[in-house]
Coordinates of C-alpha atoms in Angstrom, one line a residue:
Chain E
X423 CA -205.7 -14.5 -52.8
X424 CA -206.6 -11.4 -50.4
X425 CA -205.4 -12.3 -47.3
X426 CA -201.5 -13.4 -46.8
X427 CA -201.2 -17.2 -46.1
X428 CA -201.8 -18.3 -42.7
X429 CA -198.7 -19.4 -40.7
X430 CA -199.5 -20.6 -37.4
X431 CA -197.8 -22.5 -34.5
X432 CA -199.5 -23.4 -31.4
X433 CA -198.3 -25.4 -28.8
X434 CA -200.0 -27.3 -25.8
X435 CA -200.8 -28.2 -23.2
X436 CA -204.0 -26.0 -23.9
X437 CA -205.1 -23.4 -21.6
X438 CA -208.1 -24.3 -20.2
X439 CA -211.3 -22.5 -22.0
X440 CA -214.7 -23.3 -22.9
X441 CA -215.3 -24.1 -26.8
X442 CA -218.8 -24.1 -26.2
X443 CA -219.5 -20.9 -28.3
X444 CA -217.5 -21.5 -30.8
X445 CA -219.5 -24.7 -31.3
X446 CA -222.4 -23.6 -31.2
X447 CA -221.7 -20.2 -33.4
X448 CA -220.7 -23.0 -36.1
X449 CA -223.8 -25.1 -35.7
X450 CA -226.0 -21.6 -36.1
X451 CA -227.0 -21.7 -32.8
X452 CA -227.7 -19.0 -30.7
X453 CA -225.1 -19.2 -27.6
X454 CA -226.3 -15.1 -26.0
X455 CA -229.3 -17.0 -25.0
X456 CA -228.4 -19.7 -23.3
X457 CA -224.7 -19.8 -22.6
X458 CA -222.7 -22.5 -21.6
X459 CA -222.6 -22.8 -17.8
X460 CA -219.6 -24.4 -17.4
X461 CA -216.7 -22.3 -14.9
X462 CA -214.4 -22.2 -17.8
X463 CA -213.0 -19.1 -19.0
X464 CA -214.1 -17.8 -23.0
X465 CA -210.6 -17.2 -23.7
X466 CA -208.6 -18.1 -27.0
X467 CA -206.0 -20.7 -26.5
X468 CA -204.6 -23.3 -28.7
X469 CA -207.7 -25.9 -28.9
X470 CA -210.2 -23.1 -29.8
X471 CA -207.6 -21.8 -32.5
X472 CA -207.7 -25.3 -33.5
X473 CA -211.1 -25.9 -33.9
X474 CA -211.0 -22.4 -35.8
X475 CA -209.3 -23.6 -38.2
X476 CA -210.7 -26.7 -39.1
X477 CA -214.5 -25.0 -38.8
X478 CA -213.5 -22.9 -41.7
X479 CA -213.8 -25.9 -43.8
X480 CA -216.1 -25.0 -46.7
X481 CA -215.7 -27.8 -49.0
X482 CA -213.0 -30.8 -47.7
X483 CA -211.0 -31.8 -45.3
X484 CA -208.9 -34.7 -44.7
X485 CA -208.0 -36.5 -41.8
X486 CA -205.0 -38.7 -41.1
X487 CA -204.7 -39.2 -37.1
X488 CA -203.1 -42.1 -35.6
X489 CA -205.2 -41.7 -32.4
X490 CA -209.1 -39.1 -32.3
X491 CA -210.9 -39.0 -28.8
X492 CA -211.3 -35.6 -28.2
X493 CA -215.3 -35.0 -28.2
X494 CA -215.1 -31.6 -29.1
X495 CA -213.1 -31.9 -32.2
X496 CA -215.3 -35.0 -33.1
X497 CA -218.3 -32.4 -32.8
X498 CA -216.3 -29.9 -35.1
X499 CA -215.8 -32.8 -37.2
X500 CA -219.7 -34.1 -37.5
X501 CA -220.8 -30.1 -37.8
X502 CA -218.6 -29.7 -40.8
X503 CA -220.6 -33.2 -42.5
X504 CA -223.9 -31.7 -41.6
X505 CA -223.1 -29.2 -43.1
X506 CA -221.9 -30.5 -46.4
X507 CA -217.7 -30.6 -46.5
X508 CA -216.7 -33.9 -47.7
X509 CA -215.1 -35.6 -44.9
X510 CA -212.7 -38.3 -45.0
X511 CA -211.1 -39.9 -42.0
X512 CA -207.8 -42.2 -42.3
X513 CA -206.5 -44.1 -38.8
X514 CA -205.2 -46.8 -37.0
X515 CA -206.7 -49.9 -36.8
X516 CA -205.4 -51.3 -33.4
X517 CA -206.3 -47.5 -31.6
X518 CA -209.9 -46.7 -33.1
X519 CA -211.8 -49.8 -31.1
X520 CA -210.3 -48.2 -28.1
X521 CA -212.8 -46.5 -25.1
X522 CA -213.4 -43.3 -25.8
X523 CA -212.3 -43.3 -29.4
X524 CA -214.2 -40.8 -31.9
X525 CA -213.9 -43.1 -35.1
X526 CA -217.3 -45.2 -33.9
X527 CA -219.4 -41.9 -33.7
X528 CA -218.2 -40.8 -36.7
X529 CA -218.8 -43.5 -39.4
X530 CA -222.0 -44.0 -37.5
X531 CA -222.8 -40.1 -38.4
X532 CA -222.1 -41.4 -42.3
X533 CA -218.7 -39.8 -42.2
X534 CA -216.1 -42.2 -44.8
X535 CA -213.4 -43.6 -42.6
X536 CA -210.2 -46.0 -43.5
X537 CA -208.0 -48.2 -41.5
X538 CA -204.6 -49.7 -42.0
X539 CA -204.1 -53.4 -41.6
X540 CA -200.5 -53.2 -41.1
X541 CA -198.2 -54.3 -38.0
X542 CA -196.6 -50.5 -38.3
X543 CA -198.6 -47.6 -36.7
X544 CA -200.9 -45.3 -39.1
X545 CA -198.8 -42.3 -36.8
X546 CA -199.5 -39.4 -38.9
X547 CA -201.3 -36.5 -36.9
X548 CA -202.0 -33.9 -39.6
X549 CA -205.3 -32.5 -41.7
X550 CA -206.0 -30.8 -44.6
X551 CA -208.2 -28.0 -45.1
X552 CA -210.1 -27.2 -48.1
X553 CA -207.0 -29.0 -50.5
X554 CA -205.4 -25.3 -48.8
X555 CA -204.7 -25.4 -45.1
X556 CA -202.6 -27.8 -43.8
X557 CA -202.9 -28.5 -39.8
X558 CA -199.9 -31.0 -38.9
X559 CA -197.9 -31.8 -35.9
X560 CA -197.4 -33.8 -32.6
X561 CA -200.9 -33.4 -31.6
X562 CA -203.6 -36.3 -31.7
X563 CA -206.0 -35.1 -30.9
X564 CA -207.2 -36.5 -27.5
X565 CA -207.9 -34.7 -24.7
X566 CA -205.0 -36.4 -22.6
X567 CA -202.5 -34.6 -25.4
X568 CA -204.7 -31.5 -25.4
X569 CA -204.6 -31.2 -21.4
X570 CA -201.7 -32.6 -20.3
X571 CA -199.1 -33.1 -23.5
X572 CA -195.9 -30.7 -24.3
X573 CA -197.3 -31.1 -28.1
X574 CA -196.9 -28.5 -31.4
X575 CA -199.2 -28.1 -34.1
X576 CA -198.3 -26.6 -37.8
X577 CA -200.8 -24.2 -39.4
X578 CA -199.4 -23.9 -43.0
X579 CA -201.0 -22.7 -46.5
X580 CA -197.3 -23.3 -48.4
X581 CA -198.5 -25.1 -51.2
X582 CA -195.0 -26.9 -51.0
X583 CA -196.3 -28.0 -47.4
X584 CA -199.3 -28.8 -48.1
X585 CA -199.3 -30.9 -51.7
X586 CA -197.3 -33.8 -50.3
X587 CA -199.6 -34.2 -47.5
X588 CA -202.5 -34.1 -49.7
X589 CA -200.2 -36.6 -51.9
X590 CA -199.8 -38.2 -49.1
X591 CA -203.6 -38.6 -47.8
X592 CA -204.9 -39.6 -51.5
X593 CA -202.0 -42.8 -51.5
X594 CA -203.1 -44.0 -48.3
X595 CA -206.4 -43.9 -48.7
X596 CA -206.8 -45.6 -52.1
X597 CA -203.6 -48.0 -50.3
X598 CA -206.6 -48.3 -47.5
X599 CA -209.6 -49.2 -49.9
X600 CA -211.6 -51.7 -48.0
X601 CA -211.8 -53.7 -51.1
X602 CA -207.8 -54.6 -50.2
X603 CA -208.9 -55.5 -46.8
X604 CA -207.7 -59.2 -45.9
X605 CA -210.6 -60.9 -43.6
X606 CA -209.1 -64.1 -41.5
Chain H
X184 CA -178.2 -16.2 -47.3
X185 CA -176.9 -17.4 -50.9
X186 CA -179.5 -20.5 -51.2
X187 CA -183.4 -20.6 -51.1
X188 CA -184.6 -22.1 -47.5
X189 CA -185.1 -25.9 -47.3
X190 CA -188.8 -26.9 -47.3
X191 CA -188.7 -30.2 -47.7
X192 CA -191.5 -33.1 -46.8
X193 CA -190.1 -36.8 -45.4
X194 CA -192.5 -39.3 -45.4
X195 CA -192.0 -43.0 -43.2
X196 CA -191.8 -45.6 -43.6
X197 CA -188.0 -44.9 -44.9
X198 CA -187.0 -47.1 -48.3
X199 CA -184.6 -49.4 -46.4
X200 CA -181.0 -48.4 -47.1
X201 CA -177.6 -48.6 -46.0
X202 CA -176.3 -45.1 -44.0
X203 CA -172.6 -46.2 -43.2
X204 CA -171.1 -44.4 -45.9
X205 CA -173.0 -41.2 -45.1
X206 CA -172.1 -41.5 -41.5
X207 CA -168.3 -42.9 -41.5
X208 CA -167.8 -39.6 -44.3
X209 CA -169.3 -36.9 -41.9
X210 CA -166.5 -38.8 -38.9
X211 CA -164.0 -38.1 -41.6
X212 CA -163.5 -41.8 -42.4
X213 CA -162.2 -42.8 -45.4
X214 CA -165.1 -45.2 -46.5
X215 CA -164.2 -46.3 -50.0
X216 CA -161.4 -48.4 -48.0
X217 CA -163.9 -50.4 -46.3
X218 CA -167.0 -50.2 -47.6
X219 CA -169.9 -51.9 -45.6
X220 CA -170.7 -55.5 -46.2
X221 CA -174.6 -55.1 -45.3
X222 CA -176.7 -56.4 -48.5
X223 CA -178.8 -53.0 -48.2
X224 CA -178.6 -50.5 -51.1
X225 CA -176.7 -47.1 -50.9
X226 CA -179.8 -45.0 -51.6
X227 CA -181.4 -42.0 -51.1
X228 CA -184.5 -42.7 -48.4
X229 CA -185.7 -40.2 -46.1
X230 CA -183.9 -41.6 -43.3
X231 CA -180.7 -40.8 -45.2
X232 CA -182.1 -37.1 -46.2
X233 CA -183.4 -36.8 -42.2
X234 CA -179.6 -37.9 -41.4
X235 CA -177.7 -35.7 -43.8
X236 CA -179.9 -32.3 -42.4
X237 CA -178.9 -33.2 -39.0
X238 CA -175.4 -34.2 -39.9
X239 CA -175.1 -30.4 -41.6
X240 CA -175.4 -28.9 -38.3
X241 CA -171.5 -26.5 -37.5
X242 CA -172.8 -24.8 -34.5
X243 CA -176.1 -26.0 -32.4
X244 CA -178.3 -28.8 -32.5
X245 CA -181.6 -28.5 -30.1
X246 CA -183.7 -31.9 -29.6
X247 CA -186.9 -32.5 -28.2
X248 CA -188.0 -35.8 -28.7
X249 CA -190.3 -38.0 -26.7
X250 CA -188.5 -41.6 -28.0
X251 CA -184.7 -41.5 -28.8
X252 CA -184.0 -45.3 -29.8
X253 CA -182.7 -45.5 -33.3
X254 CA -178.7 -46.1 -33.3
X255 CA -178.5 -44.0 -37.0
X256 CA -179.8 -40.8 -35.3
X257 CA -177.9 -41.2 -31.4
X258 CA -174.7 -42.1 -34.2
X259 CA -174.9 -39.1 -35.7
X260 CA -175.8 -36.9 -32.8
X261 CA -172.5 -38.3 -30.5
X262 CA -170.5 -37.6 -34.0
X263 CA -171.7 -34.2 -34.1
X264 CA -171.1 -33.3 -30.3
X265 CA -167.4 -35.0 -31.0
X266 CA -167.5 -32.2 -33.7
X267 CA -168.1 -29.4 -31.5
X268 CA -171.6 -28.8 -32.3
X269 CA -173.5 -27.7 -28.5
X270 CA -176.0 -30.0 -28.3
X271 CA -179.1 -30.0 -26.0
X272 CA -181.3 -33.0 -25.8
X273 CA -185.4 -32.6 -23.7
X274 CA -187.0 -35.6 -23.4
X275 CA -189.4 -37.5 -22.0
X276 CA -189.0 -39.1 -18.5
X277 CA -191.4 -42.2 -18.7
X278 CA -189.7 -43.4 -21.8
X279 CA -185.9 -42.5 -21.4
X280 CA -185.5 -45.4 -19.2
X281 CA -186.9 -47.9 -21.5
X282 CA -184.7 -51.1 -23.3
X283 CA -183.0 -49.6 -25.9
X284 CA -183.4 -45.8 -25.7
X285 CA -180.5 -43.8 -26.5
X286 CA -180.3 -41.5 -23.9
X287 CA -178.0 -43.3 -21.4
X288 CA -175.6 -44.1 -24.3
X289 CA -176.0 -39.8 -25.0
X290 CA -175.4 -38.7 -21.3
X291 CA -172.3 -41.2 -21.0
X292 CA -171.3 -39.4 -23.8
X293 CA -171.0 -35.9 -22.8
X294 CA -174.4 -34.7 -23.8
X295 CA -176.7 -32.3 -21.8
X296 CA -179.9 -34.0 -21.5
X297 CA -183.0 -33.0 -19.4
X298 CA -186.4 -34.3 -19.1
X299 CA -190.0 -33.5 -17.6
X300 CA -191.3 -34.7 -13.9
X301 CA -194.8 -34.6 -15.3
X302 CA -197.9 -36.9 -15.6
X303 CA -198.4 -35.8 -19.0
X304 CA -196.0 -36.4 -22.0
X305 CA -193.3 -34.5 -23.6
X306 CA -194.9 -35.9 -26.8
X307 CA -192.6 -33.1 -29.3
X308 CA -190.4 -34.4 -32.3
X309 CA -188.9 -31.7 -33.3
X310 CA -185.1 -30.5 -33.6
X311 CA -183.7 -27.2 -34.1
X312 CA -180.0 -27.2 -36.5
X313 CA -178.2 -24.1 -35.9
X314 CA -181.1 -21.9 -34.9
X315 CA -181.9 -22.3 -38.7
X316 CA -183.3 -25.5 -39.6
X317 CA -186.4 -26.8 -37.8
X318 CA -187.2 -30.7 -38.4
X319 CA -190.9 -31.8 -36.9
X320 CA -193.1 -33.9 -37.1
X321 CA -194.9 -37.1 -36.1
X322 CA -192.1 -39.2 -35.7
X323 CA -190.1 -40.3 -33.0
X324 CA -186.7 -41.1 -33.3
X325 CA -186.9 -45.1 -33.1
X326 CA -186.1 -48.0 -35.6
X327 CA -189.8 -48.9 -35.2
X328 CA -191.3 -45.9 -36.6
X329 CA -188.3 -45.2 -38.9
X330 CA -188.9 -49.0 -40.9
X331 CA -192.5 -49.7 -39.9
X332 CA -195.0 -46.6 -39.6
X333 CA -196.8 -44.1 -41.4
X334 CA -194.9 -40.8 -40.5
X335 CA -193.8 -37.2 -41.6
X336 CA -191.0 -35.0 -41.0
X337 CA -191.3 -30.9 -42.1
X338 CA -187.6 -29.8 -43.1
X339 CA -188.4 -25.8 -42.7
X340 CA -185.7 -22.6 -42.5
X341 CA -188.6 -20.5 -42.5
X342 CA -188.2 -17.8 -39.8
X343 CA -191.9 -17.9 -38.8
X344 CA -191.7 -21.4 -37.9
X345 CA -188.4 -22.1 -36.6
X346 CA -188.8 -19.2 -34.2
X347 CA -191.5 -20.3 -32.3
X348 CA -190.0 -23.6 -32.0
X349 CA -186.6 -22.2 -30.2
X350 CA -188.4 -20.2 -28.0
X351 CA -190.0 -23.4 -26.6
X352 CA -187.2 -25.4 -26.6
X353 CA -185.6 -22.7 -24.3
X354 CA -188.9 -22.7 -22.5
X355 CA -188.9 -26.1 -21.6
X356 CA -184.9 -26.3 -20.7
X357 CA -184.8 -23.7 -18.3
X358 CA -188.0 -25.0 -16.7
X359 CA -186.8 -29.2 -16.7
X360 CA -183.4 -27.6 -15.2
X361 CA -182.2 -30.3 -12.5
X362 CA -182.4 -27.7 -10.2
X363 CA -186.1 -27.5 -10.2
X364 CA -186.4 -31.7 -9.5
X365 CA -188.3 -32.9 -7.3
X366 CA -187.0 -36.0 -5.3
X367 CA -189.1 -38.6 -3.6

C-alpha cells in the first residue's frame, strides 16, 4: 500500500455546502460549464467528505443503514451502480416504506437490497468500501441527521475494524436471503 | 503503555446472559456467597465485554448518549461515580424524560448531566473511559437495542480516534452548560 491508511472522524451537523460538483465530477460531467446555481457555499465539510469517500468505490461496497433518505447520497449511491461497483444494500423493513426513503429508487435503479423481518431494529449505520474502507457511526444517512443531528462518523482502513463488519454484512445478508422470507 | 491498545468489535443483539456477578465483584461484593438465582447463563456476550470496558474506568468516564434506559449500564455507571471515577453524562433532551430512562435515577445520584435545547437530536453513542478508551457506535444504551437489534460498538485506544471524540464531548458540555438555557 502507498498511501498510510485513512483515519477519519467527522462529526455533524454538516456545514452547509453544495455537493453539486462533486456529483457531477463523479458522473463525468462537466460542472465549469454550467455550475450549480444554488447560494450554497463549495466548501468541504463533513457530507462532501462523505460522499468522497464512498465515490472512491472502484469495485464494492456495502451498505447496512437502519434508515437512507438523503437524495444526495442515494445519487452517489446509483452513480457508483452505473458505473459498475457491486452494490448491495441491507435495511430495515418497518423504515424503507417510509416518505422520502431512498430504498424504492434504488432497487428500482437494479441495485440488490435486503430487509429484516424481525420485531428488533436493523440499527446498524456503517459501509464498507472496496472490502477496505470502513465508514461507520451514528449517522443515517438522512438529511434530518445530516442538517440538524450532533452525529459522528468513523472513517477506518484497520483491517481489525473493518473484517468484522464485512463479517458482519456477509451474515446478515445471507440471514436476509429473500428465500427465508415468511409471507402471511 | 505495557499492553497493545483494545480494538475490539461488539456486535447486538448481546447472547442473553446473567451480569450480576460481574457487577456485584466490581461493588466489592462477595458474590460466591449469594450467587444469583436468574436461570440465565454466566457467559461472555458483548453486553458483558461492553460492561467490563466501562466498569475498568479509575479516573474519568465521559458519555454522550441519546437513550440511557438499560439498568446494567446506569448500574454500573452509579457504581463507578460511588468509586470516584468523575463522571459526565450529555444527552438528549427529547428523550431523557421518557418512561424508563435512566437519567433521573443518574442526577438523583450525584451525576453531572446536561442536555441540548435543540430541534435536532443529540443522536451520539459514544463514551470516553479515562481519556483512553473510546466506545461508539450505533447503539443506544437501552434493553431494547441491547436484546433485540442489529448493532455495533467500536472498543478503540487509538489516539487518532479517541482524540477527536473528547474534543467534542468538551465541545458540547461547555456549550449545553445550564447557564446557556433558555427558559420559556
Amino acid at each position: 500500500r502507498r498511501r498510510p491508511p485513512v483515519r477519519e472522524v467527522l462529526f455533524f451537523p454538516s456545514r452547509p455546502s453544495c455537493t453539486e460538483a462533486l456529483l457531477a465530477e463523479a458522473a463525468g460531467l462537466r460542472t465549469t460549464a454550467r455550475p450549480c446555481p444554488c447560494p450554497l457555499p463549495r466548501v468541504d465539510s463533513s457530507l462532501s467528505r462523505l460522499l468522497r469517500h464512498l465515490l472512491s468505490a472502484r469495485r464494492s461496497l456495502e451498505i447496512c443503514l437502519f434508515a437512507f433518505s438523503s437524495p444526495q447520497l442515494g445519487r452517489a449511491v446509483q452513480l457508483l451502480h452505473r458505473r459498475g461497483v457491486r452494490v448491495r444494500i441491507v435495511t430495515d423493513a418497518q423504515y424503507m416504506g417510509l416518505p422520502g426513503s431512498q430504498i424504492g429508487l434504488l432497487r428500482h435503479a437494479g441495485i440488490q437490497v435486503r430487509h429484516d423481518q424481525e420485531d428488533g431494529y436493523m440499527h446498524h449505520k456503517f459501509a464498507v468500501v472496496d472490502r477496505r474502507m470502513l465508514i461507520t457511526g451514528s449517522l443515517n444517512w438522512t438529511t434530518q441527521a445530516i442538517q440538524n443531528n450532533r452525529e459522528n462518523v468513523l472513517v477506518v482502513e484497520d483491517a481489525e475494524y473493518v473484517k468484522p463488519f464485512l463479517d458482519e454484512f456477509e451474515r446478515i445478508w445471507e440471514e436476509y436471503n429473500p428465500i427465508n422470507y415468511r409471507f402471511f
